[in-house]
XYZ file of C-alpha atoms in Angstrom:
517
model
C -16.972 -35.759 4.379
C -16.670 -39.347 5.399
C -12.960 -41.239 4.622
C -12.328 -44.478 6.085
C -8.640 -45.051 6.606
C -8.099 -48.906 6.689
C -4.192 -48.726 8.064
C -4.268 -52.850 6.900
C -5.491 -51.665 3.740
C -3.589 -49.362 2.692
C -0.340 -50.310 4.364
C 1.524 -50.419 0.924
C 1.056 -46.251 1.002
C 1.582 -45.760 3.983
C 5.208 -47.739 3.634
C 5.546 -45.538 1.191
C 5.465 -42.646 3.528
C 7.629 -43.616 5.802
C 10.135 -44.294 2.728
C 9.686 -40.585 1.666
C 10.256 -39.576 5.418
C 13.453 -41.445 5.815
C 14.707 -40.513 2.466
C 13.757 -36.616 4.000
C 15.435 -37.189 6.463
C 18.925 -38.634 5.732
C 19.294 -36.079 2.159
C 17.658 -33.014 3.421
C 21.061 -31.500 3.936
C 21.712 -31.858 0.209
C 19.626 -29.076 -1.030
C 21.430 -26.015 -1.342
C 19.702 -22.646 -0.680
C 17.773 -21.239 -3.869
C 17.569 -17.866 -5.053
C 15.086 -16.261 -3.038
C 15.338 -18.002 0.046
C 17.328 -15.398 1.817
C 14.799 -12.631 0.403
C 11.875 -14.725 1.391
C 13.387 -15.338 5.271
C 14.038 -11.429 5.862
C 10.832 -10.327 4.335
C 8.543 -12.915 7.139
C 10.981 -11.788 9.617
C 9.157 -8.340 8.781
C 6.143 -10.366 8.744
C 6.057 -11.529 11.586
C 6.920 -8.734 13.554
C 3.991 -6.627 11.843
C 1.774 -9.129 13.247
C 2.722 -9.213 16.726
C 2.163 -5.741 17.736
C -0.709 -3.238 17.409
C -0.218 -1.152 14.002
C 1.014 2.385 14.613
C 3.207 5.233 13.221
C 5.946 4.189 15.368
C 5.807 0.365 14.410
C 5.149 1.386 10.589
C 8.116 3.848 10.234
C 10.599 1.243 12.178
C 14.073 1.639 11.066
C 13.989 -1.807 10.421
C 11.378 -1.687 7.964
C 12.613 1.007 6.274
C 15.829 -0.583 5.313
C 16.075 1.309 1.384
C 17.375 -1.608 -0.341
C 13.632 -4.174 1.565
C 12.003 -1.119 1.274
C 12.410 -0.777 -2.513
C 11.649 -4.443 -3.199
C 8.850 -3.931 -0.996
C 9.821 -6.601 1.914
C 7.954 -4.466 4.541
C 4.093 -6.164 5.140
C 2.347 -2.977 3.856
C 4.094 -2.571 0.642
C 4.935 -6.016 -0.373
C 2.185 -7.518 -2.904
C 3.307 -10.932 -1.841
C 1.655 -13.032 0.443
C 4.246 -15.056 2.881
C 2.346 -17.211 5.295
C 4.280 -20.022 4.055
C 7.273 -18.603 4.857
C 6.033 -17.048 7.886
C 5.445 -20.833 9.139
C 9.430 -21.728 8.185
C 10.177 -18.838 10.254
C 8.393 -19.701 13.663
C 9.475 -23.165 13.240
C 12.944 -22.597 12.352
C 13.751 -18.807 13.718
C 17.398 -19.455 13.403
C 17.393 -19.580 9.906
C 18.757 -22.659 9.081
C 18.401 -23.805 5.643
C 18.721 -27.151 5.898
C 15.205 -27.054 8.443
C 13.813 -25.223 6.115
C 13.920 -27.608 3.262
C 13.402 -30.740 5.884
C 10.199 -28.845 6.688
C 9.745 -28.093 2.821
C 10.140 -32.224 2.252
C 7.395 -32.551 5.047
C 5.090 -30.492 3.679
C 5.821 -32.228 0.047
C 4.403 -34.633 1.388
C 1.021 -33.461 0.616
C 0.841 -33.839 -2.935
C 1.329 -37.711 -2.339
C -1.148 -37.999 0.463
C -3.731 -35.788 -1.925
C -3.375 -38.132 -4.874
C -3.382 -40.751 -3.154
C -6.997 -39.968 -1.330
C -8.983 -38.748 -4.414
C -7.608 -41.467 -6.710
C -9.044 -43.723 -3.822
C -12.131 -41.665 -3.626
C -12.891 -41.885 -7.096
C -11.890 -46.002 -7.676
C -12.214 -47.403 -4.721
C -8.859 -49.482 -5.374
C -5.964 -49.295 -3.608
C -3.611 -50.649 -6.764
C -5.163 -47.239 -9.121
C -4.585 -44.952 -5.904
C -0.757 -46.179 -5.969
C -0.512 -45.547 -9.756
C -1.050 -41.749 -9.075
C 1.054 -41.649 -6.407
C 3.748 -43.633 -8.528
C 3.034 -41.173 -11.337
C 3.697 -37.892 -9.201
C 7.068 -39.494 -7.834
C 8.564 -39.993 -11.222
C 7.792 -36.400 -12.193
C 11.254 -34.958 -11.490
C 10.350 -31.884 -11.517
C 7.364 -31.909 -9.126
C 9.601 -33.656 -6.616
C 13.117 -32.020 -7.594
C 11.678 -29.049 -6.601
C 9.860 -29.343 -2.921
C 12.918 -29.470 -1.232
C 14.046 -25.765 -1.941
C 11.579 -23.948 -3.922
C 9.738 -21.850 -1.076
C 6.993 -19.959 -3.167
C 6.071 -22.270 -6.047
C 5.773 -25.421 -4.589
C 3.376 -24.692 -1.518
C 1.058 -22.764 -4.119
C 0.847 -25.921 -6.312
C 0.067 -28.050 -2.991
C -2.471 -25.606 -2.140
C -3.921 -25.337 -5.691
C -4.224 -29.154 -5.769
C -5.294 -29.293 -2.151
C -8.484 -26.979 -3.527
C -9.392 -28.956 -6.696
C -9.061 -32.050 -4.367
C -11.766 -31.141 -1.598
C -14.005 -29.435 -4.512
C -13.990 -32.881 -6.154
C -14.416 -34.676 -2.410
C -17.136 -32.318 -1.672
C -18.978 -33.008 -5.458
C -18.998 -36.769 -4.417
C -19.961 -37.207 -0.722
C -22.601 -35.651 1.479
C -21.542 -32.735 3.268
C -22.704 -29.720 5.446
C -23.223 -26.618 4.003
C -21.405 -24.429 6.461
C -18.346 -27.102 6.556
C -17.935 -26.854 3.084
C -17.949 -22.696 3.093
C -15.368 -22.734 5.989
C -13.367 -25.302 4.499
C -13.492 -24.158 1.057
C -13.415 -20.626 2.027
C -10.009 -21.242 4.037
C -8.254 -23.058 1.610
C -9.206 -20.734 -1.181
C -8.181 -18.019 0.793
C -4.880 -19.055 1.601
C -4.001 -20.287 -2.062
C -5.833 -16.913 -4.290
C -2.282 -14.926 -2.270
C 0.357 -16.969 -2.969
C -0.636 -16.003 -6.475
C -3.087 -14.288 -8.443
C -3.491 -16.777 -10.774
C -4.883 -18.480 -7.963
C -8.618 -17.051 -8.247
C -9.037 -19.400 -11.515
C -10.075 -21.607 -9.020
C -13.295 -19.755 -9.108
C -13.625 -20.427 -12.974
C -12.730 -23.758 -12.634
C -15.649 -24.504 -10.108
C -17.974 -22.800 -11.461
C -17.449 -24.304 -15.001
C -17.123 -27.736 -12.733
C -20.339 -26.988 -11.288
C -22.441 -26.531 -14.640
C -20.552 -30.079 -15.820
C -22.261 -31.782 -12.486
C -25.533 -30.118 -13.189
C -24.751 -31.224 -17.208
C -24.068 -34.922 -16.535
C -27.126 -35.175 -13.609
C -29.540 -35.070 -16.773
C -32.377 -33.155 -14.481
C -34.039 -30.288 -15.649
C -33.280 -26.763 -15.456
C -33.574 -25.544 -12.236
C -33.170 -22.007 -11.697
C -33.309 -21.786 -8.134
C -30.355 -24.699 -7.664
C -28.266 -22.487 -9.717
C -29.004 -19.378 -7.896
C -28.474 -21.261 -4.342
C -25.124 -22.325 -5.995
C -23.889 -18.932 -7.167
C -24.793 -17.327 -3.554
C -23.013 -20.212 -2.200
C -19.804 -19.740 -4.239
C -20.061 -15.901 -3.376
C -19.723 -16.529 0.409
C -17.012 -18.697 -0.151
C -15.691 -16.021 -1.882
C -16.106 -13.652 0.478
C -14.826 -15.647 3.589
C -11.804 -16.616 1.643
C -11.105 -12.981 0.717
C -11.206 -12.286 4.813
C -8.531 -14.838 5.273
C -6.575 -13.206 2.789
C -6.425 -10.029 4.285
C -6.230 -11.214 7.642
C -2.607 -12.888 6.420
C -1.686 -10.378 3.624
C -1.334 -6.993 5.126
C -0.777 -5.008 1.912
C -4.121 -6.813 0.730
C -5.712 -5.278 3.762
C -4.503 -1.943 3.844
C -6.097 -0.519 1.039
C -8.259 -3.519 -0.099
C -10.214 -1.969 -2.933
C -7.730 -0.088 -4.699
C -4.674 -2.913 -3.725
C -7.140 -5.924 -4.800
C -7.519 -4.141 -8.088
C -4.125 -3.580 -8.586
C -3.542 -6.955 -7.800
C -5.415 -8.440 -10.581
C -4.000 -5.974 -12.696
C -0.237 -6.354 -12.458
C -0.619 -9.828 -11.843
C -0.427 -9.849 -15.832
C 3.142 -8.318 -15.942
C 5.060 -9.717 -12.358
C 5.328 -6.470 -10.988
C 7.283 -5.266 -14.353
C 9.874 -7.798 -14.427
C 12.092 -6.804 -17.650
C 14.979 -9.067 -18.318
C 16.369 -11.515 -20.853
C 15.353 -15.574 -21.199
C 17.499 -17.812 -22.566
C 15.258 -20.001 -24.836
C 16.408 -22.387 -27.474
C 20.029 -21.046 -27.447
C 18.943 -17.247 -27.600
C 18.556 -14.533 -24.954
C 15.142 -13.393 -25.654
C 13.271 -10.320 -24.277
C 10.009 -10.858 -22.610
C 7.933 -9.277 -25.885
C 10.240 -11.696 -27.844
C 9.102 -15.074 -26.156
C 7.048 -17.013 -28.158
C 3.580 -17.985 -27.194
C 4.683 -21.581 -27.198
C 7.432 -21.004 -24.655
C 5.071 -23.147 -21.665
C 4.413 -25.781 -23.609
C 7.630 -26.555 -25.426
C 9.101 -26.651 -21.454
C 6.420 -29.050 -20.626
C 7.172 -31.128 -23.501
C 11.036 -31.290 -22.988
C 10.375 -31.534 -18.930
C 7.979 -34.339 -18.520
C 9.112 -37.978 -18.496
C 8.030 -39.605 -21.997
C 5.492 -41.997 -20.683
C 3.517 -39.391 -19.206
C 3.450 -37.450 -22.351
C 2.661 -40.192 -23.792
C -0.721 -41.053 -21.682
C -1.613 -37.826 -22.528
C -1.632 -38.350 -26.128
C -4.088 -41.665 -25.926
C -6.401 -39.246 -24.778
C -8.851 -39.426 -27.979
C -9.184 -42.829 -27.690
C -11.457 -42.732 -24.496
C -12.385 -39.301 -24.367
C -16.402 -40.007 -24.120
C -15.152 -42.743 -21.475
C -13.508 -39.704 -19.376
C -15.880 -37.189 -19.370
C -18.037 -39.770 -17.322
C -15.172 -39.256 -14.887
C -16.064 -36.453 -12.171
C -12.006 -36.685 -11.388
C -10.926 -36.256 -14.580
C -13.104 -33.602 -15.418
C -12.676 -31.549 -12.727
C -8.609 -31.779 -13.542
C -8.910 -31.460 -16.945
C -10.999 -28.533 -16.801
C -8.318 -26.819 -14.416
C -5.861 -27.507 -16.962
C -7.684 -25.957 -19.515
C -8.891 -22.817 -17.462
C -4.896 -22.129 -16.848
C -3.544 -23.146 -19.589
C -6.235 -20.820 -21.492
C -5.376 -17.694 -19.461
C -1.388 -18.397 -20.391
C -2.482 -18.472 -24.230
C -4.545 -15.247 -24.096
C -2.741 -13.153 -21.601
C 0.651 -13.935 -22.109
C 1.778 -12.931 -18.951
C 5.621 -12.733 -18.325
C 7.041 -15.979 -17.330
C 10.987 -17.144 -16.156
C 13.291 -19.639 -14.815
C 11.484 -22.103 -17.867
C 8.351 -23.816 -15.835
C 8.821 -22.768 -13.079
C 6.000 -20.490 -12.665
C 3.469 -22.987 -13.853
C 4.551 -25.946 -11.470
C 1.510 -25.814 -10.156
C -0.496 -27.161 -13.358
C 1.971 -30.276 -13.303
C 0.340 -32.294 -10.641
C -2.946 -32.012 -12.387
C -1.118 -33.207 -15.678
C 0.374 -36.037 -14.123
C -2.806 -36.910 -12.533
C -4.822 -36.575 -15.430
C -2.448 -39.378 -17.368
C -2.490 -41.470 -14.453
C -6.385 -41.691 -15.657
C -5.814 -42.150 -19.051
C -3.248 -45.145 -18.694
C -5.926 -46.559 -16.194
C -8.741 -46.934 -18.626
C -6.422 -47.682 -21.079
C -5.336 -51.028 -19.087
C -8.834 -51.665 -18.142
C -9.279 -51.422 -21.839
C -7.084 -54.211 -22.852
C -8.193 -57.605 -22.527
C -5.447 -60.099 -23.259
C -2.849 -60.164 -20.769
C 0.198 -60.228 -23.471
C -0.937 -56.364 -24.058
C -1.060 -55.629 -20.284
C 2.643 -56.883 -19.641
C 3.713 -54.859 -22.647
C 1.921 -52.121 -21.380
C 3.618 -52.135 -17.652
C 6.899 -52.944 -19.324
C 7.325 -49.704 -21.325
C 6.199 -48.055 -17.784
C 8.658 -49.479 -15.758
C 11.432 -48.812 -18.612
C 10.890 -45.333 -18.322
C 10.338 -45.364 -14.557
C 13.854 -47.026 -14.579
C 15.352 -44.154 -16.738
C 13.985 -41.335 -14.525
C 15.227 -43.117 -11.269
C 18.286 -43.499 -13.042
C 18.090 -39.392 -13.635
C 17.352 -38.893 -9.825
C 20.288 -40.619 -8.779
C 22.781 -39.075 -11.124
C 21.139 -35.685 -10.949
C 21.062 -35.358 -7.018
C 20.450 -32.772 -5.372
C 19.382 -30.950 -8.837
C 16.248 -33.111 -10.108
C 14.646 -30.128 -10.785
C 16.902 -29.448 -13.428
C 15.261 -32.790 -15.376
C 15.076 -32.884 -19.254
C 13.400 -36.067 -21.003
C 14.305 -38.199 -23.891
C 13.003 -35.842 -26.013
C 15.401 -33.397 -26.314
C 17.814 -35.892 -25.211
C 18.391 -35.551 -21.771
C 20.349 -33.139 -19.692
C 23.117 -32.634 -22.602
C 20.486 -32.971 -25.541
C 19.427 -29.493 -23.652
C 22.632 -28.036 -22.666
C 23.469 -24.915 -24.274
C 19.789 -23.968 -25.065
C 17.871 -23.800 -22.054
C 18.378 -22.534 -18.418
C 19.423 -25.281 -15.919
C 20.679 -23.880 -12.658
C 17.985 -21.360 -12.501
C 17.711 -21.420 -8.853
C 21.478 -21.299 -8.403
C 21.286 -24.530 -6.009
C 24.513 -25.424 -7.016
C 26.622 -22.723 -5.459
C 26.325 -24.553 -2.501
C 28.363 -27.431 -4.288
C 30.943 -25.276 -5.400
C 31.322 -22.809 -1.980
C 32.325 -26.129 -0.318
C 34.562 -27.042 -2.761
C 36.358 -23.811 -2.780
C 36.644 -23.692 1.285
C 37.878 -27.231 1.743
C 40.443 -26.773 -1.192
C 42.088 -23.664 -0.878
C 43.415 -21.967 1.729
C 41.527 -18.871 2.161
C 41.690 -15.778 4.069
C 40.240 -12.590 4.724
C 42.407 -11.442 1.745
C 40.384 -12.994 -0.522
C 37.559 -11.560 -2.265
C 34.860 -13.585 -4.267
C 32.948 -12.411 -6.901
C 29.485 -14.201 -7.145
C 27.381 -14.379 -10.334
C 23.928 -15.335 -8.421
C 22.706 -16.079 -4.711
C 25.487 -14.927 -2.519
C 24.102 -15.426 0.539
C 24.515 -19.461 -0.397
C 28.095 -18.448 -0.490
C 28.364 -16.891 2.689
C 26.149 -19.258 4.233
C 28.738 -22.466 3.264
C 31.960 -20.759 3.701
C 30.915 -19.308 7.331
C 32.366 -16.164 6.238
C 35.151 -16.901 6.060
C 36.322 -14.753 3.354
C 35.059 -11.406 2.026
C 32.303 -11.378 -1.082
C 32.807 -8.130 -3.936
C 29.832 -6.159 -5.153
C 30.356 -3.777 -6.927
C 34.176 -3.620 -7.710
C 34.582 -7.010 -9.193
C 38.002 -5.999 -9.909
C 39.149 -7.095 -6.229
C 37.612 -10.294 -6.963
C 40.410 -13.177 -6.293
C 38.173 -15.961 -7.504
C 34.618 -16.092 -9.058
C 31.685 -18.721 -8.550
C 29.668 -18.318 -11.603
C 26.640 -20.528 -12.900
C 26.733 -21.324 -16.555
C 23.286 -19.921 -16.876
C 24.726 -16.620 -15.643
C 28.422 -16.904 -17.248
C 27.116 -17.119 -20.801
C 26.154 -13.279 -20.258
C 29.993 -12.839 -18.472
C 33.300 -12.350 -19.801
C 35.305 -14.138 -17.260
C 39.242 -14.344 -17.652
C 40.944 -16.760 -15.452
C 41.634 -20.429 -14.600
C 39.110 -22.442 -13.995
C 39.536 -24.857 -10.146
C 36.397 -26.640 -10.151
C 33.211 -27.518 -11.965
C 29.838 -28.734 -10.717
C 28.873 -31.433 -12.791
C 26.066 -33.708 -13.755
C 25.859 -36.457 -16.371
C 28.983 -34.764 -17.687
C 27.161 -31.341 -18.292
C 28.766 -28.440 -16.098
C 26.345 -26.596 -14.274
C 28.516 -24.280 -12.038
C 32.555 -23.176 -12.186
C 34.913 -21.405 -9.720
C 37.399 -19.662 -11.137
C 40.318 -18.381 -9.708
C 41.027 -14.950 -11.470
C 43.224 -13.314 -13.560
C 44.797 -10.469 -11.505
């Protein structure tokens, strides 16, 4: 594959990069630790240390693998069925454990989805004004972007699921060499298919893309192209499934019956069983309506956006001409079919199914570029920009007064951050207890006396308050104060006075209390 890079050229993006970088830089520190972040250190600590030595009995049977409480969860390489390579990278490059690296190095790697759709937009248009459109389109998506700087597992799977649709398309359109193409393909598929196992759509998805090439050619049927294509996509297949195991130990261990089981339980999250709180109810998983995905999309997404996605009628013969769009749309519809008919059990509101937003944003960034090439009189145009930039304005307006919590991001729609409060989850990801730990440390004089109960991701609380007081577990009746989330607290009885809330746009996310003894 052949990309010229102009720097002259494209000198607007690449300011734009160094914008991102800087801005990186100077709030990385903002971020507070998420929920799994402490899990997701220990267990590539394990990682790691499985992969430096020679497999034995001795190094299998460790004591330090065989902690009950990692050993249960299944931190230890052989029994865990998730894949950490991501992680495993955070680690070498940050083996203190410093969470504020790790999300600097999370912003770096966000960095990716920009330089992606940036370089198939270009690709596909040849214009640098309709590359920075989809770039401008993905950085008023709050919750792509509220979410690289802490979110460890979903966010490098959605870079690496549009990092595979993107050199599919590049390969579709330019001359290539066979081999390259199976080693490239075959890595990058390989790496992405373990962060999850909804992952191996991508095989659907090129295989349907594949049939739409041959479709759109208009050349006759030619059995043997097809065949040459199928063994193709098998070799890929197999070379990415040797990357897999050579990263995924528990893959490799058993890979017949654990690549079953895999596909299998992929359906139910390894049994997850617990409530959702869902338009103002707790709901159990068999109680969550088919339409949960979509209503979060629809109350998640800024309006405009939505929006392009509902001109999509008016030029649909237009964009099935479009080898971008059709590659991105059929992704969409591969994944978002799959949600429909399995139904598999899904949390934390979109969370699981970040990785379909880039591809929706992208996809309207298409639409509202044919639609201005549509319109002739200039009036129209102006209009057209005007109503973008108005609602660009009102999401910047949300980063600024949501910071560091983009990710918790609600549109017009339902009316914002308070239209939603008190009938959907917000603090998920409990990156506000960092917020409140600091609060409590710099405002009250603490000591070793004091005990504090917290609702959700202690190790954020020990982390901020350098230990400097003692956290309860299991008798919260010791507790002096309690940090609670008011995700968490609506489940809670909690008796005492409250010190402090964590606030946004007037909405309380998190509370410390100091308790009633």
């Amino acid at each position: 594959m052949k990309i010229k890079i102009s720097p002259k050229k494209h000198i607007i993006f690449f300011i734009f990069l160094i914008f991102y970088f800087v801005f990186s830089v100077i709030f990385y520190k903002d971020f507070g630790p998420t929920s799994d972040e402490w899990t997701e250190r220990r267990a590539s600590e394990n990682l790691v240390r499985y992969l430096s030595q020679p497999t034995t009995f001795a190094t299998m049977t460790d004591s330090d693998y065989r902690d009950p409480i990692d050993y249960q969860l299944g931190h230890h390489p052989l029994v865990t069925k998730y894949q950490r390579s991501y992680q495993l990278m955070q680690f070498v490059l940050n083996p203190k454990g410093y969470y504020e690296w790790d999300h600097l190095f999370n912003l770096a790697f966000g960095s990716l989805y920009f330089i992606l759709g940036y370089t198939v937009f270009y690709i596909a248009y040849k214009s640098v004004w309709k590359s920075l459109l989809a770039v401008l389109f993905l950085a008023i998506t709050p919750r792509i972007v509220g979410d690289i700087p802490a979110n460890s597992k979903d966010m490098p799977f959605a870079t690496m699921y549009l990092a595979s649709l993107a050199v599919i398309y590049m390969f579709s359109v330019q001359k290539h060499n066979t081999y390259v193409k199976i080693f490239v393909l075959g890595s990058i598929f390989g790496l992405m298919q373990t962060f999850r196992t909804v992952g191996f759509s991508i095989y659907v998805v090129y295989l349907l893309y594949y049939f739409y090439l041959f479709w759109t050619s208009r050349v006759n049927f030619d059995k043997r192209k097809i065949f040459n294509f199928l063994a193709e996509l098998l070799i890929i297949g197999i070379f990415s499934l040797f990357v897999s195991i050579s990263i995924f130990p528990w893959l490799g261990a058993n890979f017949y019956a654990n690549f079953l089981a895999l596909l299998l339980d992929a359906k139910e999250y390894q049994n997850w069983d617990d409530t959702i709180f869902f338009n103002g109810e707790f709901l159990s998983k068999s109680e969550r309506p088919w339409y949960y995905l979509y209503t979060w999309i629809f109350i998640t997404t800024p309006v405009f956006i939505l929006s392009m996605l509902g001109a999509f009628p008016i030029f649909i013969k237009r964009l099935f001409k479009d080898k971008l769009f059709s590659i991105l749309f059929i992704a969409l519809i591969v994944n978002l079919s799959l949600y429909t008919f399995l139904q598999p059990v899904i949390y934390n509101g979109l969370r699981h199914f970040l990785y379909l937003l880039p591809t929706l944003v992208l996809i309207s960034a298409i639409i509202f570029i044919n639609l201005l090439d549509s319109i002739k009189k200039p009036i129209y145009r102006f209009v057209l920009i005007l109503l973008l930039a108005l609602n660009t304005g009102t999401v910047i307006y949300n980063f600024v007064t949501l910071h560091p919590y983009q990710y918790i991001y609600f549109n017009e729609l339902i009316g914002g951050l308070s239209g939603a409060s008190g009938k959907y989850d917000f603090d998920y990801w409990g990156a506000t207890y960092k917020e409140a730990t600091e609060w409590l440390v710099e405002n009250k004089e603490l000591t070793h006396e004091n005990f504090i109960r917290p609702c959700n991701n202690t190790f954020s609380i020990d982390y901020y308050s350098r230990r400097e007081f003692f956290l309860t577990y299991g008798d919260h009746s010791k507790a002096t104060h309690t940090i609670c989330d008011v995700d968490i607290e609506r489940k809670l009885n909690l008796n005492g006075n409250v010190l402090y809330e964590v606030k946004r746009q007037g909405v309380v996310l998190n509370r410390v209390w100091e308790n009633e003894r």
